[in-house]
Amino acid sequence: MRDPWNAFMPYPDADVGHAAVGPLSGLRLAVKDLFDVAGYPTAAGNAAVLAASGIKTSTAPLVQTLLDAGACFVGKTNTDELAYSLIGGNIHFGMPINPLDPHLIPGGSSSGSAVAVAAGFADIGLGTDTSGSIRLPAAVNGLIGWRSTHGSLDDRALRPLAPSFDVPGFMTRSLESMAAVMSAVGMSAANDQPSSILIPEDIFATIDDAVADEMIASLRSTGMPVRRTNAIASFSLSDLALAFITILQREAWESNRTLFERNPEAIAPDIAARLLSGSRLDDEEVREAGSIRELFSAEIDGLLRENVVVALPTLAMNPPRRDAEPERFAAFRSACIKLLCLSGLGGCPQLAFPIVNCAGNVSLSLFGARSADRMLMNVARQLTAE
C-alpha cells in the first residue's frame, strides 16, 4: 500500500483473515501498533521494542472480535513512542501527516489510526486512550472518537502505559460506523436519553467565547434540557490535572522500567524525561493523587447518577503546527490535559465528534456515567442529525 501520510508501520503484509459476513462487513480496520496481530511484530513506537518483539502468533482478543464481525484488516499503524505523548511525533518512525491540514500535528498517540481513517485508507481506527490519545487525534483530524468506559473492552495482548487509565478506543468518519463498532464489541443498543445536558462554565470559560457560544447553541437546538453549572467538581482543573499526571507518570514508569533500564539510549529524550519523572515521584505524592482521584470519582458518580451527560470542548486550544517549538507542544499538552484527564480520573466514557455548523474544525465531547457509552451515541446523533 502506498502511504503518503505515514499512517502505517512499514511491515511486510501478512494474511489476517476475517469473517466473510458480519455486522462490520465491508469496513476496513487499522490497528494501533500496541495490539498484537498474528503475523506481525508489535513495536509500540520504539525500535528496541520492535527488535525484541518477534512475530506474534496470536491476535489480541479485541482485534479478533472485530475480524470475526467481518472487519477487514488493512495494517498496523504508527504510534507515539510507548504511546506516551499527545503530539504524534516519533523519532524512530516519523510523525504521521494530518490529512485535514498537513501543517498541523496529527495528535497522539493513536495518530496513525486517526490518519488512516481521515485519509480514507480505513473505516475503523483502533487505538488506545490514556490521557486523550483517541479524543485528541479524532478532534484534530475531524473524526468521531470514542473513549470507552474503563474496563469495558478486552485489553489482553495490548501493551500497557498506565493501566488504571488505559482503554481501547475507536475513531471513525461517521456515527453510523461507530454505532456498528459499539455493537460488534458488545455495547448493546439502547434508546437511553439523558435527563439533562450539563454545561460546566469553568471549562467553557477556557476556550474562545465565539466557539463556546456556537457549541452551546448546538446543544440547545436538540430540545433536550440543557443547564449550566459553575463546575462539575470541588477540585480545580489544575489540581485534577496534576493528580492525573502524577498517577500517569508513576504507572508509565512501572510499565516501562525494564525497557528503560536495559536500553535508556533507545528512548527519545522527551519520553525518557517523563519516565524518569515518574521514577522520582515520592510515594506520598502518588497516594495524595490517588486520594484526589477517589474523591473526584465519587463526585462524578453522584453528578451523573441520574443520566446526566456533561458537554465540553474536546480541545482547550487550537493544535500547533507540526514544526512548532517544543515549548509550544508543551503548552498545548498542558492546556489539553486539564480537559482530557476528567474521563480518565472518573473511568467514564467520552465521545468526541465534529460540530458541523461551527466555523472551522470544532470538536465537542460528551461524557457520562460508567457504561453510558450508548447514551452518548444517542445524544451525538441528535446533535449532528445524522
mmCIF file of C-alpha atoms in Angstrom:
data_model
loop_
_atom_site.group_PDB
_atom_site.id
_atom_site.type_symbol
_atom_site.label_atom_id
_atom_site.label_comp_id
_atom_site.label_asym_id
_atom_site.label_seq_id
_atom_site.Cartn_x
_atom_site.Cartn_y
_atom_site.Cartn_z
ATOM 1 C CA MET A 1 0.000 0.000 0.000
ATOM 2 C CA ARG A 2 1.313 3.444 -0.892
ATOM 3 C CA ASP A 3 1.146 5.521 2.306
ATOM 4 C CA PRO A 4 1.930 9.206 1.699
ATOM 5 C CA TRP A 5 0.555 10.089 5.143
ATOM 6 C CA ASN A 6 2.908 7.823 7.140
ATOM 7 C CA ALA A 7 -0.099 6.319 8.892
ATOM 8 C CA PHE A 8 1.083 2.699 8.802
ATOM 9 C CA MET A 9 4.080 0.819 10.101
ATOM 10 C CA PRO A 10 6.260 -0.439 7.208
ATOM 11 C CA TYR A 11 5.733 -4.123 7.923
ATOM 12 C CA PRO A 12 5.572 -6.836 5.254
ATOM 13 C CA ASP A 13 1.993 -7.890 4.619
ATOM 14 C CA ALA A 14 0.741 -10.999 6.404
ATOM 15 C CA ASP A 15 -2.549 -12.772 5.837
ATOM 16 C CA VAL A 16 -5.040 -11.778 8.537
ATOM 17 C CA GLY A 17 -8.355 -13.490 7.956
ATOM 18 C CA HIS A 18 -11.796 -12.156 8.750
ATOM 19 C CA ALA A 19 -15.367 -13.400 8.661
ATOM 20 C CA ALA A 20 -16.978 -13.211 5.233
ATOM 21 C CA VAL A 21 -20.251 -11.939 6.691
ATOM 22 C CA GLY A 22 -20.900 -9.883 9.803
ATOM 23 C CA PRO A 23 -22.027 -6.518 11.137
ATOM 24 C CA LEU A 24 -18.699 -4.932 10.127
ATOM 25 C CA SER A 25 -18.536 -6.468 6.643
ATOM 26 C CA GLY A 26 -17.128 -4.015 4.130
ATOM 27 C CA LEU A 27 -15.378 -1.923 6.788
ATOM 28 C CA ARG A 28 -11.569 -1.707 6.784
ATOM 29 C CA LEU A 29 -9.727 -1.890 10.099
ATOM 30 C CA ALA A 30 -6.455 -0.139 11.002
ATOM 31 C CA VAL A 31 -4.881 -1.292 14.300
ATOM 32 C CA LYS A 32 -2.560 0.749 16.500
ATOM 33 C CA ASP A 33 0.796 -0.952 16.909
ATOM 34 C CA LEU A 34 0.200 -1.655 20.597
ATOM 35 C CA PHE A 35 -2.141 -4.577 19.907
ATOM 36 C CA ASP A 36 -0.781 -7.970 18.905
ATOM 37 C CA VAL A 37 -1.830 -9.215 15.477
ATOM 38 C CA ALA A 38 -0.739 -12.686 14.363
ATOM 39 C CA GLY A 39 1.897 -12.465 11.628
ATOM 40 C CA TYR A 40 3.162 -9.038 12.735
ATOM 41 C CA PRO A 41 5.532 -7.695 15.388
ATOM 42 C CA THR A 42 4.402 -5.150 17.993
ATOM 43 C CA ALA A 43 6.758 -2.174 18.313
ATOM 44 C CA ALA A 44 4.842 0.326 20.454
ATOM 45 C CA GLY A 45 6.625 3.053 18.520
ATOM 46 C CA ASN A 46 10.065 2.046 19.781
ATOM 47 C CA ALA A 47 12.893 0.417 17.806
ATOM 48 C CA ALA A 48 14.162 -1.616 20.771
ATOM 49 C CA VAL A 49 10.703 -2.999 21.467
ATOM 50 C CA LEU A 50 10.396 -3.874 17.786
ATOM 51 C CA ALA A 51 13.756 -5.697 17.813
ATOM 52 C CA ALA A 52 12.696 -7.764 20.819
ATOM 53 C CA SER A 53 9.141 -8.417 19.669
ATOM 54 C CA GLY A 54 9.366 -11.235 17.194
ATOM 55 C CA ILE A 55 6.395 -12.151 15.021
ATOM 56 C CA LYS A 56 3.277 -12.652 17.110
ATOM 57 C CA THR A 57 1.494 -15.971 16.793
ATOM 58 C CA SER A 58 -1.866 -14.867 18.178
ATOM 59 C CA THR A 59 -4.125 -11.847 17.836
ATOM 60 C CA ALA A 60 -5.394 -9.620 20.627
ATOM 61 C CA PRO A 61 -8.944 -10.736 21.555
ATOM 62 C CA LEU A 62 -10.465 -7.307 20.835
ATOM 63 C CA VAL A 63 -8.930 -7.258 17.361
ATOM 64 C CA GLN A 64 -10.163 -10.813 16.786
ATOM 65 C CA THR A 65 -13.678 -9.776 17.792
ATOM 66 C CA LEU A 66 -13.638 -7.119 15.082
ATOM 67 C CA LEU A 67 -12.291 -9.574 12.498
ATOM 68 C CA ASP A 68 -14.953 -12.106 13.471
ATOM 69 C CA ALA A 69 -17.553 -9.392 12.915
ATOM 70 C CA GLY A 70 -16.357 -9.024 9.326
ATOM 71 C CA ALA A 71 -13.889 -6.117 9.526
ATOM 72 C CA CYS A 72 -11.011 -6.395 7.048
ATOM 73 C CA PHE A 73 -7.547 -5.710 8.496
ATOM 74 C CA VAL A 74 -5.507 -3.246 6.412
ATOM 75 C CA GLY A 75 -2.431 -2.704 8.591
ATOM 76 C CA LYS A 76 -0.815 -1.748 11.882
ATOM 77 C CA THR A 77 -0.489 1.964 12.469
ATOM 78 C CA ASN A 78 2.115 4.365 13.735
ATOM 79 C CA THR A 79 2.009 5.434 17.381
ATOM 80 C CA ASP A 80 3.859 7.898 19.545
ATOM 81 C CA GLU A 81 6.757 6.180 21.270
ATOM 82 C CA LEU A 82 5.417 3.898 24.030
ATOM 83 C CA ALA A 83 2.068 5.694 23.478
ATOM 84 C CA TYR A 84 3.380 8.407 25.778
ATOM 85 C CA SER A 85 2.520 11.707 24.118
ATOM 86 C CA LEU A 86 -0.325 13.789 22.733
ATOM 87 C CA ILE A 87 1.527 15.219 19.743
ATOM 88 C CA GLY A 88 2.134 12.432 17.206
ATOM 89 C CA GLY A 89 5.903 12.681 16.877
ATOM 90 C CA ASN A 90 8.205 9.662 16.792
ATOM 91 C CA ILE A 91 11.991 9.810 16.298
ATOM 92 C CA HIS A 92 12.062 6.167 15.160
ATOM 93 C CA PHE A 93 9.244 6.036 12.614
ATOM 94 C CA GLY A 94 8.297 9.653 11.940
ATOM 95 C CA MET A 95 5.179 11.732 12.519
ATOM 96 C CA PRO A 96 2.007 10.882 10.552
ATOM 97 C CA ILE A 97 0.671 13.697 8.382
ATOM 98 C CA ASN A 98 -2.692 15.218 9.205
ATOM 99 C CA PRO A 99 -4.864 14.922 6.044
ATOM 100 C CA LEU A 100 -7.184 17.706 7.243
ATOM 101 C CA ASP A 101 -4.301 20.183 7.493
ATOM 102 C CA PRO A 102 -0.807 18.839 6.754
ATOM 103 C CA HIS A 103 0.766 21.790 8.590
ATOM 104 C CA LEU A 104 -0.769 20.752 11.927
ATOM 105 C CA ILE A 105 0.169 17.911 14.258
ATOM 106 C CA PRO A 106 -1.874 14.716 13.795
ATOM 107 C CA GLY A 107 -2.341 14.303 17.562
ATOM 108 C CA GLY A 108 -1.125 11.335 19.535
ATOM 109 C CA SER A 109 -0.621 8.618 20.375
ATOM 110 C CA SER A 110 -3.270 6.949 18.204
ATOM 111 C CA SER A 111 -2.448 9.379 15.403
ATOM 112 C CA GLY A 112 -1.590 6.658 12.902
ATOM 113 C CA SER A 113 -5.028 5.092 13.231
ATOM 114 C CA ALA A 114 -6.661 8.532 13.043
ATOM 115 C CA VAL A 115 -4.741 9.480 9.917
ATOM 116 C CA ALA A 116 -5.520 6.122 8.283
ATOM 117 C CA VAL A 117 -9.230 6.827 8.719
ATOM 118 C CA ALA A 118 -9.063 10.530 7.816
ATOM 119 C CA ALA A 119 -7.058 9.740 4.660
ATOM 120 C CA GLY A 120 -9.595 7.131 3.538
ATOM 121 C CA PHE A 121 -7.376 4.057 3.974
ATOM 122 C CA ALA A 122 -9.559 2.641 6.758
ATOM 123 C CA ASP A 123 -13.098 2.973 8.067
ATOM 124 C CA ILE A 124 -12.298 1.958 11.659
ATOM 125 C CA GLY A 125 -9.229 3.100 13.533
ATOM 126 C CA LEU A 126 -8.491 1.054 16.642
ATOM 127 C CA GLY A 127 -6.344 2.864 19.178
ATOM 128 C CA THR A 128 -5.940 3.434 22.872
ATOM 129 C CA ASP A 129 -6.731 6.380 25.110
ATOM 130 C CA THR A 130 -4.867 7.037 28.339
ATOM 131 C CA SER A 131 -4.718 10.810 28.564
ATOM 132 C CA GLY A 132 -6.576 11.675 25.358
ATOM 133 C CA SER A 133 -4.930 9.653 22.605
ATOM 134 C CA ILE A 134 -8.242 8.799 20.927
ATOM 135 C CA ARG A 135 -10.096 12.035 21.584
ATOM 136 C CA LEU A 136 -7.323 14.451 20.627
ATOM 137 C CA PRO A 137 -6.351 12.918 17.245
ATOM 138 C CA ALA A 138 -10.040 12.452 16.456
ATOM 139 C CA ALA A 139 -10.607 16.164 17.056
ATOM 140 C CA VAL A 140 -7.518 17.274 15.151
ATOM 141 C CA ASN A 141 -8.353 15.046 12.147
ATOM 142 C CA GLY A 142 -12.095 15.835 12.054
ATOM 143 C CA LEU A 143 -13.256 12.374 13.208
ATOM 144 C CA ILE A 144 -15.533 10.762 15.760
ATOM 145 C CA GLY A 145 -13.539 9.371 18.672
ATOM 146 C CA TRP A 146 -14.834 7.019 21.364
ATOM 147 C CA ARG A 147 -13.031 6.506 24.661
ATOM 148 C CA SER A 148 -14.804 3.504 26.184
ATOM 149 C CA THR A 149 -15.742 3.025 29.820
ATOM 150 C CA HIS A 150 -12.624 1.883 31.657
ATOM 151 C CA GLY A 151 -12.535 -1.929 31.861
ATOM 152 C CA SER A 152 -15.440 -2.482 29.471
ATOM 153 C CA LEU A 153 -13.389 -3.740 26.498
ATOM 154 C CA ASP A 154 -10.909 -6.602 26.388
ATOM 155 C CA ASP A 155 -7.365 -5.283 26.784
ATOM 156 C CA ARG A 156 -5.424 -8.546 26.639
ATOM 157 C CA ALA A 157 -2.397 -8.588 24.321
ATOM 158 C CA LEU A 158 -2.324 -4.791 24.487
ATOM 159 C CA ARG A 159 0.924 -3.152 25.640
ATOM 160 C CA PRO A 160 0.110 -1.006 28.696
ATOM 161 C CA LEU A 161 1.159 2.534 29.500
ATOM 162 C CA ALA A 162 -0.832 3.411 32.645
ATOM 163 C CA PRO A 163 -3.248 0.527 33.250
ATOM 164 C CA SER A 164 -5.608 2.361 35.598
ATOM 165 C CA PHE A 165 -6.267 4.883 32.801
ATOM 166 C CA ASP A 166 -5.643 2.864 29.609
ATOM 167 C CA VAL A 167 -8.666 1.954 27.494
ATOM 168 C CA PRO A 168 -9.060 0.707 23.929
ATOM 169 C CA GLY A 169 -10.979 3.116 21.729
ATOM 170 C CA PHE A 170 -12.027 3.797 18.156
ATOM 171 C CA MET A 171 -12.130 6.504 15.517
ATOM 172 C CA THR A 172 -14.459 6.618 12.524
ATOM 173 C CA ARG A 173 -15.684 9.136 9.973
ATOM 174 C CA SER A 174 -19.359 8.564 10.774
ATOM 175 C CA LEU A 175 -21.530 7.924 13.788
ATOM 176 C CA GLU A 176 -23.151 5.083 11.855
ATOM 177 C CA SER A 177 -19.828 3.241 11.642
ATOM 178 C CA MET A 178 -19.115 3.959 15.300
ATOM 179 C CA ALA A 179 -22.503 2.566 16.298
ATOM 180 C CA ALA A 180 -21.728 -0.610 14.337
ATOM 181 C CA VAL A 181 -18.392 -0.922 16.152
ATOM 182 C CA MET A 182 -20.073 -0.463 19.522
ATOM 183 C CA SER A 183 -22.481 -3.275 18.742
ATOM 184 C CA ALA A 184 -19.702 -5.556 17.478
ATOM 185 C CA VAL A 185 -17.666 -5.199 20.679
ATOM 186 C CA GLY A 186 -20.631 -5.884 22.945
ATOM 187 C CA MET A 187 -22.191 -2.490 23.680
ATOM 188 C CA SER A 188 -25.823 -3.427 23.195
ATOM 189 C CA ALA A 189 -28.059 -0.852 21.530
ATOM 190 C CA ALA A 190 -30.302 1.168 23.812
ATOM 191 C CA ASN A 191 -32.572 4.186 23.482
ATOM 192 C CA ASP A 192 -31.409 5.768 26.729
ATOM 193 C CA GLN A 193 -31.739 9.533 26.789
ATOM 194 C CA PRO A 194 -30.175 11.920 29.289
ATOM 195 C CA SER A 195 -32.285 13.716 31.855
ATOM 196 C CA SER A 196 -30.205 16.810 31.052
ATOM 197 C CA ILE A 197 -27.008 18.025 29.429
ATOM 198 C CA LEU A 198 -24.719 19.855 31.804
ATOM 199 C CA ILE A 199 -22.501 22.743 30.703
ATOM 200 C CA PRO A 200 -19.621 23.424 33.138
ATOM 201 C CA GLU A 201 -18.930 27.144 32.942
ATOM 202 C CA ASP A 202 -15.384 26.833 34.294
ATOM 203 C CA ILE A 203 -14.494 24.577 31.352
ATOM 204 C CA PHE A 204 -16.218 26.604 28.634
ATOM 205 C CA ALA A 205 -14.521 29.724 30.005
ATOM 206 C CA THR A 206 -11.171 28.240 28.944
ATOM 207 C CA ILE A 207 -11.975 28.397 25.207
ATOM 208 C CA ASP A 208 -12.789 31.144 22.714
ATOM 209 C CA ASP A 209 -16.119 32.814 23.531
ATOM 210 C CA ALA A 210 -17.459 32.579 19.981
ATOM 211 C CA VAL A 211 -16.707 28.846 19.776
ATOM 212 C CA ALA A 212 -18.248 28.263 23.199
ATOM 213 C CA ASP A 213 -21.405 30.117 22.144
ATOM 214 C CA GLU A 214 -21.701 28.025 18.969
ATOM 215 C CA MET A 215 -21.288 24.787 20.924
ATOM 216 C CA ILE A 216 -23.919 25.772 23.466
ATOM 217 C CA ALA A 217 -26.321 26.880 20.724
ATOM 218 C CA SER A 218 -25.861 23.491 19.063
ATOM 219 C CA LEU A 219 -26.672 21.730 22.345
ATOM 220 C CA ARG A 220 -29.815 23.800 22.856
ATOM 221 C CA SER A 221 -31.004 23.129 19.296
ATOM 222 C CA THR A 222 -31.772 19.494 20.164
ATOM 223 C CA GLY A 223 -34.576 20.435 22.527
ATOM 224 C CA MET A 224 -33.024 18.347 25.289
ATOM 225 C CA PRO A 225 -32.836 20.004 28.719
ATOM 226 C CA VAL A 226 -29.592 21.973 28.980
ATOM 227 C CA ARG A 227 -28.419 23.512 32.231
ATOM 228 C CA ARG A 228 -25.317 25.274 33.431
ATOM 229 C CA THR A 229 -23.143 24.677 36.458
ATOM 230 C CA ASN A 230 -20.149 26.579 37.773
ATOM 231 C CA ALA A 231 -18.060 23.394 37.922
ATOM 232 C CA ILE A 232 -18.521 19.619 37.961
ATOM 233 C CA ALA A 233 -16.226 19.034 40.949
ATOM 234 C CA SER A 234 -14.914 20.728 44.053
ATOM 235 C CA PHE A 235 -11.360 20.476 42.688
ATOM 236 C CA SER A 236 -9.854 22.941 40.238
ATOM 237 C CA LEU A 237 -8.959 21.732 36.758
ATOM 238 C CA SER A 238 -5.295 22.354 37.589
ATOM 239 C CA ASP A 239 -5.444 20.177 40.723
ATOM 240 C CA LEU A 240 -7.170 17.380 38.824
ATOM 241 C CA ALA A 241 -4.611 17.554 36.012
ATOM 242 C CA LEU A 242 -1.747 17.382 38.493
ATOM 243 C CA ALA A 243 -3.246 14.342 40.222
ATOM 244 C CA PHE A 244 -3.776 12.665 36.862
ATOM 245 C CA ILE A 245 -0.235 13.349 35.658
ATOM 246 C CA THR A 246 1.228 12.101 38.934
ATOM 247 C CA ILE A 247 -0.561 8.752 38.689
ATOM 248 C CA LEU A 248 0.138 8.510 34.959
ATOM 249 C CA GLN A 249 3.857 9.119 35.388
ATOM 250 C CA ARG A 250 4.216 6.547 38.171
ATOM 251 C CA GLU A 251 2.326 3.873 36.191
ATOM 252 C CA ALA A 252 4.163 4.715 32.956
ATOM 253 C CA TRP A 253 7.472 4.227 34.771
ATOM 254 C CA GLU A 254 6.349 0.898 36.175
ATOM 255 C CA SER A 255 5.180 -0.272 32.728
ATOM 256 C CA ASN A 256 8.422 0.732 31.014
ATOM 257 C CA ARG A 257 11.026 0.387 33.755
ATOM 258 C CA THR A 258 12.608 -2.760 32.350
ATOM 259 C CA LEU A 259 12.917 -1.253 28.870
ATOM 260 C CA PHE A 260 14.411 1.953 30.280
ATOM 261 C CA GLU A 261 16.946 0.187 32.478
ATOM 262 C CA ARG A 262 18.075 -2.106 29.656
ATOM 263 C CA ASN A 263 18.013 0.390 26.766
ATOM 264 C CA PRO A 264 17.893 4.003 28.057
ATOM 265 C CA GLU A 265 19.550 5.275 24.882
ATOM 266 C CA ALA A 266 16.809 3.670 22.763
ATOM 267 C CA ILE A 267 14.131 6.048 24.086
ATOM 268 C CA ALA A 268 13.623 9.597 22.800
ATOM 269 C CA PRO A 269 14.903 12.235 25.251
ATOM 270 C CA ASP A 270 11.477 13.784 25.920
ATOM 271 C CA ILE A 271 9.881 10.385 26.559
ATOM 272 C CA ALA A 272 12.812 9.324 28.747
ATOM 273 C CA ALA A 273 12.482 12.530 30.766
ATOM 274 C CA ARG A 274 8.819 11.798 31.508
ATOM 275 C CA LEU A 275 9.676 8.241 32.520
ATOM 276 C CA LEU A 276 12.401 9.496 34.845
ATOM 277 C CA SER A 277 9.950 11.958 36.396
ATOM 278 C CA GLY A 278 7.727 9.001 37.243
ATOM 279 C CA SER A 279 10.638 7.123 38.803
ATOM 280 C CA ARG A 280 11.410 10.048 41.117
ATOM 281 C CA LEU A 281 7.915 10.579 42.488
ATOM 282 C CA ASP A 282 7.550 10.296 46.223
ATOM 283 C CA ASP A 283 5.100 7.621 47.378
ATOM 284 C CA GLU A 284 3.217 10.230 49.394
ATOM 285 C CA GLU A 285 2.697 12.320 46.249
ATOM 286 C CA VAL A 286 1.216 9.312 44.494
ATOM 287 C CA ARG A 287 -1.043 8.478 47.450
ATOM 288 C CA GLU A 288 -2.308 12.057 47.590
ATOM 289 C CA ALA A 289 -3.033 11.989 43.868
ATOM 290 C CA GLY A 290 -4.893 8.713 44.348
ATOM 291 C CA SER A 291 -6.999 10.267 47.095
ATOM 292 C CA ILE A 292 -7.954 13.151 44.799
ATOM 293 C CA ARG A 293 -8.922 10.654 42.109
ATOM 294 C CA GLU A 294 -11.141 8.736 44.546
ATOM 295 C CA LEU A 295 -12.871 11.894 45.763
ATOM 296 C CA PHE A 296 -13.352 13.212 42.224
ATOM 297 C CA SER A 297 -14.690 9.867 41.048
ATOM 298 C CA ALA A 298 -17.225 9.833 43.874
ATOM 299 C CA GLU A 299 -18.326 13.380 42.997
ATOM 300 C CA ILE A 300 -18.710 12.471 39.335
ATOM 301 C CA ASP A 301 -20.659 9.316 40.173
ATOM 302 C CA GLY A 302 -23.089 11.427 42.199
ATOM 303 C CA LEU A 303 -23.396 14.047 39.475
ATOM 304 C CA LEU A 304 -24.004 11.573 36.643
ATOM 305 C CA ARG A 305 -26.201 9.137 38.553
ATOM 306 C CA GLU A 306 -29.469 10.428 37.075
ATOM 307 C CA ASN A 307 -28.450 10.047 33.421
ATOM 308 C CA VAL A 308 -26.825 13.455 33.262
ATOM 309 C CA VAL A 309 -24.401 13.994 30.379
ATOM 310 C CA VAL A 310 -21.606 16.548 30.585
ATOM 311 C CA ALA A 311 -20.743 18.520 27.446
ATOM 312 C CA LEU A 312 -17.317 20.061 26.992
ATOM 313 C CA PRO A 313 -14.942 21.122 24.223
ATOM 314 C CA THR A 314 -12.618 18.298 23.236
ATOM 315 C CA LEU A 315 -9.591 20.583 22.974
ATOM 316 C CA ALA A 316 -8.639 23.554 25.123
ATOM 317 C CA MET A 317 -6.799 25.337 22.313
ATOM 318 C CA ASN A 318 -6.019 25.071 18.628
ATOM 319 C CA PRO A 319 -3.444 22.382 17.748
ATOM 320 C CA PRO A 320 0.101 23.562 16.988
ATOM 321 C CA ARG A 321 1.933 23.242 13.717
ATOM 322 C CA ARG A 322 3.993 20.082 13.298
ATOM 323 C CA ASP A 323 7.178 22.205 13.116
ATOM 324 C CA ALA A 324 6.400 24.171 16.291
ATOM 325 C CA GLU A 325 8.962 24.625 19.026
ATOM 326 C CA PRO A 326 8.962 22.124 21.926
ATOM 327 C CA GLU A 327 7.648 24.849 24.238
ATOM 328 C CA ARG A 328 4.545 25.209 22.071
ATOM 329 C CA PHE A 329 3.951 21.450 22.207
ATOM 330 C CA ALA A 330 4.337 21.504 25.993
ATOM 331 C CA ALA A 331 1.862 24.372 26.342
ATOM 332 C CA PHE A 332 -0.665 22.572 24.140
ATOM 333 C CA ARG A 333 -0.284 19.309 26.066
ATOM 334 C CA SER A 334 -0.629 21.091 29.409
ATOM 335 C CA ALA A 335 -3.752 23.008 28.383
ATOM 336 C CA CYS A 336 -5.487 19.998 26.852
ATOM 337 C CA ILE A 337 -4.748 17.592 29.694
ATOM 338 C CA LYS A 338 -6.907 19.714 32.031
ATOM 339 C CA LEU A 339 -9.961 18.705 29.972
ATOM 340 C CA LEU A 340 -8.844 15.303 28.752
ATOM 341 C CA CYS A 341 -7.976 13.989 32.222
ATOM 342 C CA LEU A 342 -11.543 14.123 33.528
ATOM 343 C CA SER A 343 -12.776 10.939 31.875
ATOM 344 C CA GLY A 344 -9.636 9.075 32.883
ATOM 345 C CA LEU A 345 -9.905 10.066 36.524
ATOM 346 C CA GLY A 346 -13.574 9.070 36.605
ATOM 347 C CA GLY A 347 -13.273 5.924 34.465
ATOM 348 C CA CYS A 348 -16.041 7.408 32.317
ATOM 349 C CA PRO A 349 -16.763 7.032 28.608
ATOM 350 C CA GLN A 350 -16.339 10.029 26.327
ATOM 351 C CA LEU A 351 -17.416 10.611 22.739
ATOM 352 C CA ALA A 352 -15.801 13.361 20.651
ATOM 353 C CA PHE A 353 -17.282 14.491 17.341
ATOM 354 C CA PRO A 354 -17.175 17.461 14.949
ATOM 355 C CA ILE A 355 -19.814 20.180 15.177
ATOM 356 C CA VAL A 356 -20.512 20.813 11.518
ATOM 357 C CA ASN A 357 -22.364 24.118 11.922
ATOM 358 C CA CYS A 358 -19.410 25.750 13.682
ATOM 359 C CA ALA A 359 -16.809 27.763 11.821
ATOM 360 C CA GLY A 360 -13.631 25.736 11.340
ATOM 361 C CA ASN A 361 -12.776 22.331 12.762
ATOM 362 C CA VAL A 362 -14.550 22.307 16.130
ATOM 363 C CA SER A 363 -14.916 19.154 18.222
ATOM 364 C CA LEU A 364 -17.455 18.744 21.007
ATOM 365 C CA SER A 365 -17.264 15.992 23.609
ATOM 366 C CA LEU A 366 -19.844 14.283 25.766
ATOM 367 C CA PHE A 367 -19.041 12.210 28.802
ATOM 368 C CA GLY A 368 -21.360 10.316 31.068
ATOM 369 C CA ALA A 369 -21.566 7.729 33.799
ATOM 370 C CA ARG A 370 -19.673 4.468 33.507
ATOM 371 C CA SER A 371 -21.380 2.185 30.963
ATOM 372 C CA ALA A 372 -23.334 5.108 29.462
ATOM 373 C CA ASP A 373 -21.417 4.758 26.179
ATOM 374 C CA ARG A 374 -24.548 4.144 24.121
ATOM 375 C CA MET A 375 -26.380 7.101 25.625
ATOM 376 C CA LEU A 376 -23.569 9.370 24.474
ATOM 377 C CA MET A 377 -24.043 7.998 20.959
ATOM 378 C CA ASN A 378 -27.774 8.740 21.110
ATOM 379 C CA VAL A 379 -27.119 12.356 22.095
ATOM 380 C CA ALA A 380 -24.443 12.788 19.426
ATOM 381 C CA ARG A 381 -26.850 11.554 16.760
ATOM 382 C CA GLN A 382 -29.378 14.188 17.776
ATOM 383 C CA LEU A 383 -26.736 16.896 17.803
ATOM 384 C CA THR A 384 -25.489 16.034 14.335
ATOM 385 C CA ALA A 385 -28.874 14.943 12.929
ATOM 386 C CA GLU A 386 -27.121 12.026 11.250
#
